[in-house]
Short mmCIF file of C-alpha atoms in Angstrom, two decimals:
data_model
loop_
_atom_site.label_atom_id
_atom_site.label_comp_id
_atom_site.label_asym_id
_atom_site.label_seq_id
_atom_site.Cartn_x
_atom_site.Cartn_y
_atom_site.Cartn_z
CA MET B 1 -12.59 66.13 60.07
CA GLU B 2 -11.87 65.92 63.80
CA HIS B 3 -8.13 66.10 63.07
CA LEU B 4 -8.54 69.33 61.13
CA SER B 5 -10.89 70.91 63.68
CA LEU B 6 -8.69 70.03 66.64
CA SER B 7 -5.54 71.14 64.80
CA THR B 8 -7.11 74.45 63.83
CA LEU B 9 -8.29 75.10 67.38
CA VAL B 10 -5.00 74.18 69.08
CA GLY B 11 -2.91 75.95 66.43
CA SER B 12 -4.96 79.14 66.50
CA VAL B 13 -4.92 79.40 70.28
CA ARG B 14 -1.19 78.66 70.38
CA VAL B 15 -0.33 81.25 67.72
CA ALA B 16 -2.53 83.93 69.32
CA ILE B 17 -0.97 83.43 72.76
CA TYR B 18 2.53 83.21 71.30
CA PHE B 19 2.27 86.56 69.49
CA TRP B 20 0.58 88.22 72.48
CA LEU B 21 3.48 87.09 74.67
CA HIS B 22 5.89 88.19 71.96
CA GLU B 23 4.49 91.73 72.07
CA ARG B 24 4.51 91.67 75.86
CA ALA B 25 8.20 90.76 75.83
CA ASN B 26 8.88 93.71 73.49
CA ARG B 27 7.48 96.06 76.14
CA MET B 28 9.27 94.47 79.09
CA HIS B 29 12.81 94.13 80.23
CA ALA B 30 13.75 90.68 79.03
CA LEU B 31 16.75 88.65 80.09
CA GLN B 32 19.53 88.63 77.51
CA LEU B 33 20.59 85.11 76.67
CA LYS B 34 24.12 84.59 75.44
CA ILE B 35 26.45 81.83 76.52
CA PRO B 36 30.16 81.40 75.76
CA VAL B 37 29.60 78.54 73.34
CA ASP B 38 27.68 80.94 71.07
CA ASP B 39 31.00 82.43 69.97
CA VAL B 40 32.43 78.99 69.16
CA ILE B 41 29.55 77.81 66.94
CA SER B 42 29.82 79.12 63.41
CA TYR B 43 26.99 81.00 61.76
CA VAL B 44 25.85 79.02 58.70
CA PRO B 45 22.82 80.69 57.05
CA GLU B 46 22.16 77.76 54.72
CA TRP B 47 20.82 75.86 57.74
CA GLU B 48 17.75 78.10 57.44
CA PHE B 49 16.38 75.53 54.99
CA ILE B 50 16.48 72.85 57.69
CA TYR B 51 15.11 75.24 60.34
CA ILE B 52 11.95 75.95 58.35
CA LEU B 53 11.34 72.21 57.91
CA SER B 54 10.13 72.19 61.51
CA TYR B 55 6.87 73.78 60.31
CA PRO B 56 5.82 70.94 57.97
CA VAL B 57 7.09 68.34 60.46
CA VAL B 58 4.75 69.76 63.10
CA LEU B 59 1.84 69.44 60.66
CA MET B 60 2.60 65.80 59.72
CA PRO B 61 0.28 64.24 62.32
CA ILE B 62 -2.72 65.89 60.63
CA LEU B 63 -1.99 63.93 57.46
CA LEU B 64 -0.34 60.76 58.72
CA ILE B 65 -2.07 59.75 61.95
CA SER B 66 -5.38 58.01 61.46
CA GLY B 67 -6.04 56.91 65.03
CA ARG B 68 -8.24 59.23 67.06
CA TYR B 69 -6.63 58.33 70.42
CA LEU B 70 -3.06 58.97 69.23
CA PHE B 71 -4.03 62.20 67.49
CA ARG B 72 -5.68 63.50 70.65
CA GLY B 73 -2.48 62.60 72.46
CA VAL B 74 -0.50 64.71 70.00
CA ALA B 75 -2.89 67.64 70.54
CA LEU B 76 -2.48 67.23 74.31
CA ALA B 77 1.32 67.10 73.96
CA VAL B 78 1.31 70.28 71.87
CA GLY B 79 -0.90 71.92 74.51
CA ILE B 80 1.43 70.88 77.34
CA ILE B 81 4.53 72.04 75.45
CA GLY B 82 2.78 75.34 74.79
CA ALA B 83 1.73 75.76 78.43
CA VAL B 84 5.25 75.12 79.74
CA SER B 85 6.81 77.41 77.15
CA PHE B 86 4.23 80.14 77.70
CA PHE B 87 4.88 79.98 81.45
CA PHE B 88 8.54 80.82 80.77
CA PHE B 89 7.63 83.42 78.12
CA TYR B 90 5.31 85.21 80.58
CA PHE B 91 7.30 85.04 83.81
CA MET B 92 10.83 84.95 82.44
CA PRO B 93 10.91 86.53 78.97
CA VAL B 94 14.23 86.02 77.26
CA ARG B 95 15.70 87.99 74.40
CA LEU B 96 18.30 86.21 72.33
CA HIS B 97 21.42 88.16 71.51
CA ARG B 98 21.57 88.19 67.73
CA GLU B 99 24.52 89.62 65.98
CA GLU B 100 23.99 91.02 62.53
CA TYR B 101 25.52 88.79 59.91
CA PRO B 102 25.55 89.59 56.23
CA ALA B 103 22.83 87.67 54.46
CA PRO B 104 24.04 85.40 51.69
CA ALA B 105 23.02 86.09 48.13
CA GLY B 106 20.17 84.28 46.48
CA PHE B 107 17.25 82.34 47.84
CA ALA B 108 18.92 81.47 51.19
CA GLY B 109 19.52 85.15 51.90
CA ALA B 110 15.97 86.18 51.00
CA LEU B 111 14.58 83.38 53.15
CA LEU B 112 16.81 84.33 56.07
CA LYS B 113 15.78 87.99 55.87
CA ARG B 114 12.10 87.06 55.78
CA GLU B 115 12.41 84.64 58.68
CA LYS B 116 14.27 87.22 60.79
CA SER B 117 11.58 89.82 60.12
CA ILE B 118 8.90 87.46 61.47
CA ASP B 119 10.84 85.47 64.06
CA LEU B 120 12.03 88.22 66.39
CA PRO B 121 14.58 87.47 69.12
CA ASN B 122 12.01 87.41 71.95
CA ASN B 123 10.71 84.32 73.69
CA CYS B 124 13.49 82.12 72.44
CA PHE B 125 13.76 79.93 75.53
CA PRO B 126 12.54 77.26 75.58
CA GLY B 127 12.61 76.89 71.81
CA LEU B 128 9.43 75.49 70.29
CA HIS B 129 10.81 74.44 66.89
CA VAL B 130 12.65 71.47 68.35
CA SER B 131 10.10 70.37 70.96
CA LEU B 132 7.05 70.56 68.69
CA ALA B 133 8.82 68.82 65.80
CA ALA B 134 10.00 66.06 68.15
CA ALA B 135 6.50 65.52 69.59
CA ALA B 136 4.94 65.36 66.13
CA SER B 137 7.63 63.02 64.84
CA TRP B 138 7.31 60.72 67.83
CA ALA B 139 3.60 60.29 67.20
CA VAL B 140 4.06 59.65 63.48
CA VAL B 141 6.77 57.06 64.14
CA ILE B 142 4.46 55.25 66.59
CA GLU B 143 1.75 54.83 63.98
CA ARG B 144 3.82 54.41 60.81
CA LEU B 145 7.05 52.52 60.41
CA TRP B 146 8.41 54.15 57.23
CA PRO B 147 9.64 57.42 58.77
CA THR B 148 11.37 55.66 61.68
CA LEU B 149 14.87 56.41 60.39
CA LEU B 150 14.13 59.63 58.54
CA LEU B 151 12.38 61.60 61.29
CA PRO B 152 15.00 61.22 64.07
CA VAL B 153 17.67 62.34 61.60
CA LEU B 154 15.53 65.28 60.52
CA ASN B 155 14.87 66.24 64.14
CA MET B 156 18.59 66.22 64.93
CA ALA B 157 19.15 68.41 61.88
CA ILE B 158 16.51 70.85 63.20
CA VAL B 159 18.36 70.95 66.54
CA PHE B 160 21.63 71.78 64.79
CA SER B 161 19.93 74.34 62.57
CA THR B 162 18.79 76.35 65.59
CA MET B 163 22.42 76.56 66.67
CA PHE B 164 23.95 77.28 63.26
CA ILE B 165 21.57 80.11 62.42
CA LYS B 166 21.76 81.40 66.01
CA ARG B 167 18.01 81.42 66.60
CA ARG B 168 16.87 79.52 69.69
CA TYR B 169 17.84 77.71 72.84
#
């Protein structure tokens, strides 16, 4: 029960602050982030499926960590990651340059359109998908041996997905 209560509290506070900062960035002049390598990396919308896997990865500690001490450590890590990110979001808001690409047909295209409507190009540095997924995975790997090979591979795929769908830095 403590896991669920702590997760709900940390998650709710994080989401509320994130969207407040998101709206703030919409009203402010934000730095435009575009680097030369952006033009070299291909846009591959199918990587959206990997990108959205960061959400369940972040939630894995709730289900897979039984130790109270380690779980509190995960909550603290998520809080620290949020505080550092929110510092940048508040004092140095960044807007990611997103070119319009045609959405593919089918489920990938519908998913990409939905994700773009929610995940606006503000507050994209530092990216939270990678850091939160890595923190959650690290904690799960410490307590359970079975995901030791799977989670690092999945986290690297999440890193690449942020580049291939041109979403975060």
